[in-house]
Amino acid sequence: MAHNLLSLNYDVLSNILPLISSHDAAQLALASRAAYALAFPRFLSDVSLGGLHYKPNNSAVSQLKAFCTFVLTPAPCWHGAPTARLDGLRSLEIMRDAVRVRKDGMRVVDASAVALLSSVLERAHNLQKLTLWGSDALFTAQPTFALGSSPSIHTLTLGGDVASLPALAHAFPHTRTLEFISGGACPPDWVFFGPDSDPEALAPWRKSLQRVDTAFPIRPLACPLRRVDLRHPIVPESDAIVTAHHFLSATRPVVLSASMSTTSQPEDLCAMLYATASSLKHLDLVGDRCESVEDALQWMTHVSQGLALIPTLSLLGITLSVTPAMVSMAVAPKSQPVTPPTPPQKTVDIAALARSVADSVLSLQFVTVDLSAAKGGNATDHACFRVHESTTGSARKLQKISDEEGFATAAKMRGFNRYD
């Protein structure tokens, strides 16, 4: 009996198909009806519509309309259930130009395209991740956009001009992870606004939202969260510290990942974390742009001093690391002598540094210190430790563990919730 790819057990095929590209899946789908039914979910699992790589005029809108019409049309009986096309959709990205047409020399939103997209979001019951660029225009064109969206949408990624948070909360009430990916170094004005005076404005997210990943603290987002990621470094200026303080006091995360300027003082860290001290269980803190290992050591010393100023802190784990300073691309004049290489730094006592951090918070059970990225650092300037209470009343003991065990422990702690 002759065997071919389609004669393999489905469990085997389900492990193979995720490894091939969408283009290869499309080629496989053209082989036969059986191959089409097998490869189609992989081909349609991750879709991006629009973008700069498309030609001008209205080609991106035409692409979106054709896609929405195709997946909303019942699948033929040989393909499976009538909803087979929609059922394969797992991730969907909508770029700005995917809903815009050129009219009188200007780009305007096509309301019919927005309505089609809204219908897809309501019926795509396996869609898990949605990325919207310029969501404000979608809700302006259709205020009821995505109302009744699929409860399977758990990750919402937003870029460009973002719609109001209450509108997003009511359109996507089952969101668990909210990510803001707007570029640039300056935050939009609305992130500084206070929370909405209406207590029901973000009511849907108070029950579902667990994680927010954002470049800047977002004061209007007054929801309790399990995890917060702040990507842009928090500088030691009163406005930045106060904004971060208000955001963290409203969200009270269990896990916090943040970046701070290495010029920050202990009082800056204390002011930022004080309001969330009782809920915080794991902290990933990055010192931004360290000039040298000495700067990194000084910053981590300031961190331990800042943590010691918060008596209610109940941290179980902490990871401290640094990023190197920006390297200038300017070329020195030929007449200047070549700068001699920097002499190797003295050996850093990582264990002593980790001990000072552990002594600053008596609840700590796990500490990671990483200076390897600092200028002059090396691969040995990194270590993970377990912290043990002493049974004899003496100082707490630190046990160095392998990187593999340390990474696994940190990953476990990043999954903490309020009951851990």
Coordinates of C-alpha atoms in Angstrom, one line a residue:
M1 CA 0.0 0.0 0.0
A2 CA 1.4 3.3 -1.1
H3 CA 1.8 6.0 1.6
N4 CA 1.9 9.7 1.2
L5 CA 1.8 12.8 3.5
L6 CA -1.9 12.7 4.0
S7 CA -1.8 9.1 5.1
L8 CA 0.1 10.1 8.3
N9 CA -1.8 10.1 11.6
Y10 CA -3.4 13.5 12.2
D11 CA -1.5 13.9 15.5
V12 CA 1.7 13.7 13.5
L13 CA 0.5 16.1 10.9
S14 CA -0.6 18.6 13.6
N15 CA 3.0 18.7 14.8
I16 CA 4.4 19.2 11.3
L17 CA 2.1 21.9 10.0
P18 CA 3.0 24.6 12.5
L19 CA 6.6 24.3 11.4
I20 CA 6.0 25.3 7.7
S21 CA 5.5 28.9 6.5
S22 CA 2.1 30.3 5.5
H23 CA 3.3 30.4 1.9
D24 CA 4.2 26.7 2.0
A25 CA 0.8 26.0 3.6
A26 CA -0.9 27.8 0.7
Q27 CA 1.0 25.8 -1.8
L28 CA 0.1 22.6 0.0
A29 CA -3.6 23.6 0.0
L30 CA -3.5 23.8 -3.8
A31 CA -2.6 20.1 -4.1
S32 CA -6.0 18.6 -3.5
R33 CA -9.2 19.1 -1.5
A34 CA -7.9 16.9 1.3
A35 CA -4.6 18.9 1.4
Y36 CA -6.7 22.1 1.4
A37 CA -8.7 21.1 4.4
L38 CA -5.5 20.1 6.2
A39 CA -3.3 23.1 5.3
F40 CA -6.0 25.8 5.4
P41 CA -6.0 26.4 9.2
R42 CA -2.2 26.9 9.1
F43 CA -2.4 29.2 6.1
L44 CA -5.1 31.3 7.9
S45 CA -3.9 31.2 11.5
D46 CA -1.8 34.4 11.4
V47 CA -3.1 37.2 9.0
S48 CA -1.9 40.7 8.5
L49 CA -3.8 43.1 6.3
G50 CA -2.5 46.4 4.9
G51 CA 0.9 47.9 5.5
L52 CA 3.5 49.9 3.6
H53 CA 4.5 46.9 1.4
Y54 CA 1.2 47.2 -0.5
K55 CA 0.8 49.4 -3.6
P56 CA -0.9 52.8 -3.4
N57 CA -4.5 53.6 -4.3
N58 CA -7.0 51.4 -2.5
S59 CA -5.3 47.9 -2.8
A60 CA -5.1 47.5 1.0
V61 CA -8.9 48.2 1.5
S62 CA -9.6 45.8 -1.4
Q63 CA -7.5 43.2 0.3
L64 CA -9.4 43.6 3.6
K65 CA -12.8 43.5 2.0
A66 CA -11.9 40.4 0.0
F67 CA -10.5 38.6 3.0
C68 CA -13.6 39.5 5.2
T69 CA -16.0 38.4 2.5
F70 CA -14.1 35.1 2.0
V71 CA -14.1 34.1 5.7
L72 CA -17.7 35.2 6.3
T73 CA -18.9 33.1 3.3
P74 CA -19.9 29.5 4.4
A75 CA -17.2 27.0 3.5
P76 CA -18.1 24.2 1.0
C77 CA -19.3 21.0 2.5
W78 CA -16.1 19.1 1.5
H79 CA -14.1 21.6 3.6
G80 CA -16.0 20.9 6.8
A81 CA -18.3 23.0 8.9
P82 CA -19.8 26.2 7.4
T83 CA -17.6 28.2 9.8
A84 CA -14.4 26.3 8.9
R85 CA -12.8 29.4 7.3
L86 CA -13.4 31.6 10.4
D87 CA -12.4 28.8 12.8
G88 CA -8.8 28.8 11.5
L89 CA -8.2 32.4 12.3
R90 CA -5.9 32.8 15.4
S91 CA -4.1 36.1 15.0
L92 CA -5.2 39.1 13.0
E93 CA -3.3 42.4 12.4
I94 CA -5.0 45.4 10.8
M95 CA -2.8 48.2 9.6
R96 CA -3.9 51.8 9.2
D97 CA -4.3 51.7 5.4
A98 CA -6.4 48.6 5.5
V99 CA -9.6 50.6 6.1
R100 CA -8.7 53.8 4.3
V101 CA -9.4 54.9 0.7
R102 CA -8.2 57.9 -1.2
K103 CA -10.9 60.5 -1.8
D104 CA -10.4 64.0 -3.2
G105 CA -6.7 63.6 -2.6
M106 CA -7.1 62.6 1.1
R107 CA -7.1 59.3 2.9
V108 CA -10.5 58.7 4.6
V109 CA -11.9 55.7 6.5
D110 CA -14.1 53.4 4.4
A111 CA -17.1 52.7 6.7
S112 CA -18.1 49.6 4.7
A113 CA -14.7 48.1 5.4
V114 CA -15.0 48.8 9.1
A115 CA -18.4 47.2 9.2
L116 CA -17.1 44.0 7.5
L117 CA -14.1 43.9 9.9
S118 CA -16.5 44.2 12.8
S119 CA -18.6 41.3 11.6
V120 CA -15.4 39.1 11.4
L121 CA -14.5 40.0 15.0
E122 CA -17.9 39.1 16.2
R123 CA -17.9 35.6 14.5
A124 CA -14.3 34.5 14.7
H125 CA -14.7 32.3 17.8
N126 CA -11.1 31.0 17.7
L127 CA -9.4 34.4 17.3
Q128 CA -7.0 34.9 20.2
K129 CA -4.8 37.9 19.3
L130 CA -5.9 41.1 17.6
T131 CA -3.6 44.0 16.6
L132 CA -5.2 47.3 15.6
W133 CA -3.2 50.2 14.2
G134 CA -5.2 53.5 14.4
S135 CA -8.1 52.1 16.4
D136 CA -9.5 55.6 17.0
A137 CA -10.5 55.9 13.4
L138 CA -12.4 52.6 13.6
F139 CA -14.6 53.7 16.5
T140 CA -15.1 57.2 14.9
A141 CA -16.4 55.6 11.7
Q142 CA -18.6 53.1 13.6
P143 CA -19.2 53.9 17.3
T144 CA -20.5 50.3 17.8
F145 CA -17.4 48.8 16.2
A146 CA -16.7 45.3 17.6
L147 CA -19.5 45.4 20.2
G148 CA -20.2 41.7 20.7
S149 CA -16.7 40.7 19.7
S150 CA -15.7 37.1 20.1
P151 CA -14.9 36.2 23.8
S152 CA -11.9 34.3 22.5
I153 CA -9.9 37.6 21.9
H154 CA -7.6 37.6 24.9
T155 CA -4.7 39.6 23.6
L156 CA -5.3 43.1 22.3
T157 CA -2.4 45.0 20.8
L158 CA -2.8 48.7 20.0
G159 CA -0.6 51.0 17.9
G160 CA -0.9 54.5 16.4
D161 CA -3.9 56.7 17.5
V162 CA -5.6 54.6 20.1
A163 CA -9.4 54.8 20.8
S164 CA -10.7 55.7 24.2
L165 CA -10.1 53.1 26.9
P166 CA -13.8 52.8 27.9
A167 CA -14.7 52.2 24.2
L168 CA -12.1 49.5 24.0
A169 CA -13.1 47.9 27.3
H170 CA -16.7 47.6 26.2
A171 CA -15.8 46.3 22.7
F172 CA -13.3 43.8 23.9
P173 CA -14.5 42.9 27.5
H174 CA -12.6 39.6 27.6
T175 CA -9.1 41.0 27.0
R176 CA -6.5 39.5 29.3
T177 CA -3.3 41.1 27.9
L178 CA -3.3 44.7 26.7
E179 CA -0.2 45.9 24.8
F180 CA 0.6 49.3 23.5
I181 CA 3.2 49.4 20.7
S182 CA 3.2 53.0 19.6
G183 CA 6.7 54.1 18.7
G184 CA 8.5 57.3 19.5
A185 CA 10.1 58.6 22.7
C186 CA 7.2 60.9 23.7
P187 CA 4.0 59.6 25.2
P188 CA 0.6 60.8 23.9
D189 CA -1.1 63.4 26.0
W190 CA -3.9 61.1 27.1
V191 CA -1.7 58.8 29.2
F192 CA -1.4 61.6 31.7
F193 CA -5.1 62.1 32.2
G194 CA -6.5 60.9 35.5
P195 CA -8.9 57.9 35.7
D196 CA -12.4 58.3 34.3
S197 CA -14.8 59.7 36.9
D198 CA -17.4 57.0 35.8
P199 CA -16.7 53.9 37.9
E200 CA -18.3 51.8 35.1
A201 CA -16.0 53.1 32.4
L202 CA -13.6 50.2 32.6
A203 CA -15.9 47.8 34.4
P204 CA -15.4 44.9 31.9
W205 CA -11.6 45.0 32.2
R206 CA -11.7 45.0 36.0
K207 CA -12.8 41.4 35.8
S208 CA -10.7 40.1 32.9
L209 CA -7.6 42.2 32.4
Q210 CA -4.4 40.6 33.8
R211 CA -1.4 42.1 32.1
V212 CA -0.5 45.5 30.5
D213 CA 2.6 45.9 28.4
T214 CA 3.3 49.6 27.6
A215 CA 6.1 52.0 27.0
F216 CA 4.7 54.6 29.5
P217 CA 2.6 54.5 32.6
I218 CA -1.1 55.0 31.6
R219 CA -2.9 56.9 34.4
P220 CA -6.5 56.4 33.0
L221 CA -6.0 52.6 33.2
A222 CA -7.2 52.3 36.8
C223 CA -7.7 48.5 36.9
P224 CA -6.1 45.9 39.2
L225 CA -3.6 43.9 37.2
R226 CA -1.5 40.8 37.7
R227 CA 1.5 42.0 35.7
V228 CA 2.7 45.4 34.4
D229 CA 5.6 45.9 31.9
L230 CA 7.0 49.4 31.5
R231 CA 9.4 49.4 28.6
H232 CA 10.7 53.0 28.5
P233 CA 13.1 54.0 31.3
I234 CA 11.7 56.1 34.1
V235 CA 13.8 59.1 34.6
P236 CA 14.5 60.7 38.0
E237 CA 12.2 63.7 37.4
S238 CA 9.2 64.5 39.6
D239 CA 6.6 64.3 36.8
A240 CA 7.8 60.9 35.7
I241 CA 8.0 59.5 39.2
V242 CA 4.6 60.8 40.2
T243 CA 3.0 59.5 37.0
A244 CA 4.5 56.0 37.6
H245 CA 3.4 56.2 41.3
H246 CA -0.2 56.9 40.4
F247 CA -0.3 54.3 37.7
L248 CA 1.1 51.6 40.0
S249 CA -1.1 52.6 42.9
A250 CA -4.1 52.1 40.7
T251 CA -3.0 48.8 39.1
R252 CA -1.2 47.3 42.1
P253 CA 0.6 44.6 40.1
V254 CA 1.8 41.3 41.5
V255 CA 4.7 41.2 38.9
L256 CA 6.4 44.4 37.7
S257 CA 9.0 44.7 34.9
A258 CA 10.4 48.2 34.6
S259 CA 13.4 50.2 33.4
M260 CA 14.9 53.1 35.4
S261 CA 17.7 55.5 34.7
T262 CA 20.9 54.6 36.5
T263 CA 21.0 58.1 37.9
S264 CA 17.9 57.4 40.0
Q265 CA 18.3 57.7 43.7
P266 CA 16.9 55.4 46.4
E267 CA 14.1 57.9 47.1
D268 CA 12.9 57.7 43.5
L269 CA 12.4 53.9 43.7
C270 CA 10.7 54.2 47.1
A271 CA 8.3 56.9 45.8
M272 CA 7.5 54.8 42.7
L273 CA 6.9 51.5 44.5
Y274 CA 5.5 52.5 47.9
A275 CA 1.8 52.3 47.0
T276 CA 2.1 48.8 45.5
A277 CA 4.4 47.4 48.1
S278 CA 1.9 45.0 49.7
S279 CA 0.9 43.4 46.4
L280 CA 4.2 43.2 44.6
K281 CA 5.7 39.7 44.6
H282 CA 8.3 39.7 41.8
L283 CA 10.3 42.7 40.4
D284 CA 12.3 42.8 37.1
L285 CA 14.3 46.0 37.2
V286 CA 16.7 47.2 34.5
G287 CA 19.2 50.0 34.9
D288 CA 19.2 51.9 31.6
R289 CA 22.5 52.9 29.9
C290 CA 25.2 52.1 32.4
E291 CA 28.5 53.7 31.6
S292 CA 30.6 51.1 33.4
V293 CA 30.5 48.3 35.9
E294 CA 31.1 50.9 38.7
D295 CA 27.9 52.7 37.6
A296 CA 26.0 49.5 37.6
L297 CA 27.2 48.6 41.1
Q298 CA 26.3 52.1 42.3
W299 CA 22.8 51.8 40.8
M300 CA 22.2 48.4 42.3
T301 CA 23.3 49.7 45.7
H302 CA 20.8 52.5 45.3
V303 CA 18.1 49.9 44.5
S304 CA 18.8 47.9 47.6
Q305 CA 18.7 51.2 49.7
G306 CA 15.5 52.2 48.1
L307 CA 13.8 48.8 48.8
A308 CA 14.9 49.1 52.4
L309 CA 12.9 52.3 52.7
I310 CA 9.6 50.4 52.1
P311 CA 8.8 48.4 55.3
T312 CA 5.6 46.9 53.8
L313 CA 7.4 45.4 50.8
S314 CA 6.6 41.7 50.4
L315 CA 8.8 40.8 47.5
L316 CA 9.6 37.1 46.9
G317 CA 11.9 37.5 43.9
I318 CA 13.9 40.2 42.2
T319 CA 16.0 40.3 39.0
L320 CA 18.4 43.2 38.5
S321 CA 20.2 43.8 35.2
V322 CA 21.6 46.7 33.2
T323 CA 21.8 47.9 29.6
P324 CA 25.0 49.4 28.1
A325 CA 25.4 53.1 27.3
M326 CA 24.7 54.2 23.8
V327 CA 27.8 54.0 21.6
S328 CA 28.6 57.2 19.7
M329 CA 28.9 56.6 15.9
A330 CA 31.0 59.8 15.4
V331 CA 34.3 59.1 13.7
A332 CA 37.3 60.7 15.5
P333 CA 39.6 62.9 13.3
K334 CA 42.7 61.1 12.0
S335 CA 45.0 63.5 13.7
Q336 CA 43.8 62.3 17.2
P337 CA 45.7 59.4 18.7
V338 CA 43.8 56.1 19.1
T339 CA 42.4 55.7 22.5
P340 CA 44.0 52.7 24.3
P341 CA 41.7 49.8 25.2
T342 CA 40.0 50.1 28.6
P343 CA 41.8 48.0 31.1
P344 CA 39.9 45.0 32.5
Q345 CA 37.7 45.7 35.5
K346 CA 38.4 44.3 38.8
T347 CA 36.5 41.1 39.8
V348 CA 33.0 42.0 41.1
D349 CA 31.8 40.2 44.2
I350 CA 28.3 39.3 42.8
A351 CA 27.5 37.3 46.0
A352 CA 28.1 40.3 48.2
L353 CA 25.9 42.5 46.0
A354 CA 23.1 39.9 46.0
R355 CA 23.4 39.6 49.8
S356 CA 22.9 43.4 50.2
V357 CA 19.8 43.2 48.0
A358 CA 18.5 40.2 50.0
D359 CA 19.1 42.0 53.3
S360 CA 17.1 45.0 52.2
V361 CA 13.9 42.9 51.8
L362 CA 13.5 40.2 54.4
S363 CA 10.8 38.4 52.4
L364 CA 13.0 37.7 49.4
Q365 CA 13.5 34.1 48.4
F366 CA 15.2 34.6 45.0
V367 CA 17.8 37.1 43.7
T368 CA 19.4 37.5 40.2
V369 CA 22.1 40.0 39.6
D370 CA 23.4 40.6 36.1
L371 CA 26.2 43.1 35.3
S372 CA 27.4 41.4 32.2
A373 CA 25.9 44.0 29.8
A374 CA 27.7 46.9 31.4
K375 CA 30.8 48.4 29.7
G376 CA 33.7 46.4 31.1
G377 CA 31.6 43.6 32.3
N378 CA 31.9 39.9 31.4
A379 CA 29.9 36.7 31.3
T380 CA 30.9 35.9 34.9
D381 CA 29.2 39.0 36.3
H382 CA 25.9 37.2 36.5
A383 CA 24.5 34.8 39.0
C384 CA 21.2 33.5 40.5
F385 CA 20.7 32.8 44.2
R386 CA 18.2 31.3 46.5
V387 CA 17.8 33.0 49.8
H388 CA 17.3 30.8 52.9
E389 CA 16.3 31.8 56.4
S390 CA 18.8 30.8 59.1
T391 CA 17.5 28.5 61.8
T392 CA 20.1 29.7 64.3
G393 CA 19.2 33.3 64.1
S394 CA 22.3 34.3 62.2
A395 CA 22.4 36.1 58.9
R396 CA 20.4 34.7 56.0
K397 CA 22.2 32.3 53.7
L398 CA 22.5 32.7 49.9
Q399 CA 22.8 29.6 47.8
K400 CA 24.1 30.0 44.2
I401 CA 22.1 28.1 41.7
S402 CA 22.6 27.3 38.0
D403 CA 21.5 29.7 35.3
E404 CA 19.0 27.1 34.1
E405 CA 17.4 26.8 37.5
G406 CA 17.5 30.5 37.9
F407 CA 15.8 31.2 34.6
A408 CA 13.1 28.6 35.5
T409 CA 12.5 30.1 38.9
A410 CA 12.2 33.6 37.5
A411 CA 9.8 32.4 34.8
K412 CA 7.7 30.7 37.5
M413 CA 7.6 33.9 39.6
R414 CA 6.6 36.0 36.7
G415 CA 3.5 33.8 36.6
F416 CA 2.5 34.7 40.2
N417 CA -1.0 35.9 40.9
R418 CA -2.4 37.5 44.0
Y419 CA -2.9 34.2 45.8
D420 CA 0.8 33.1 45.6

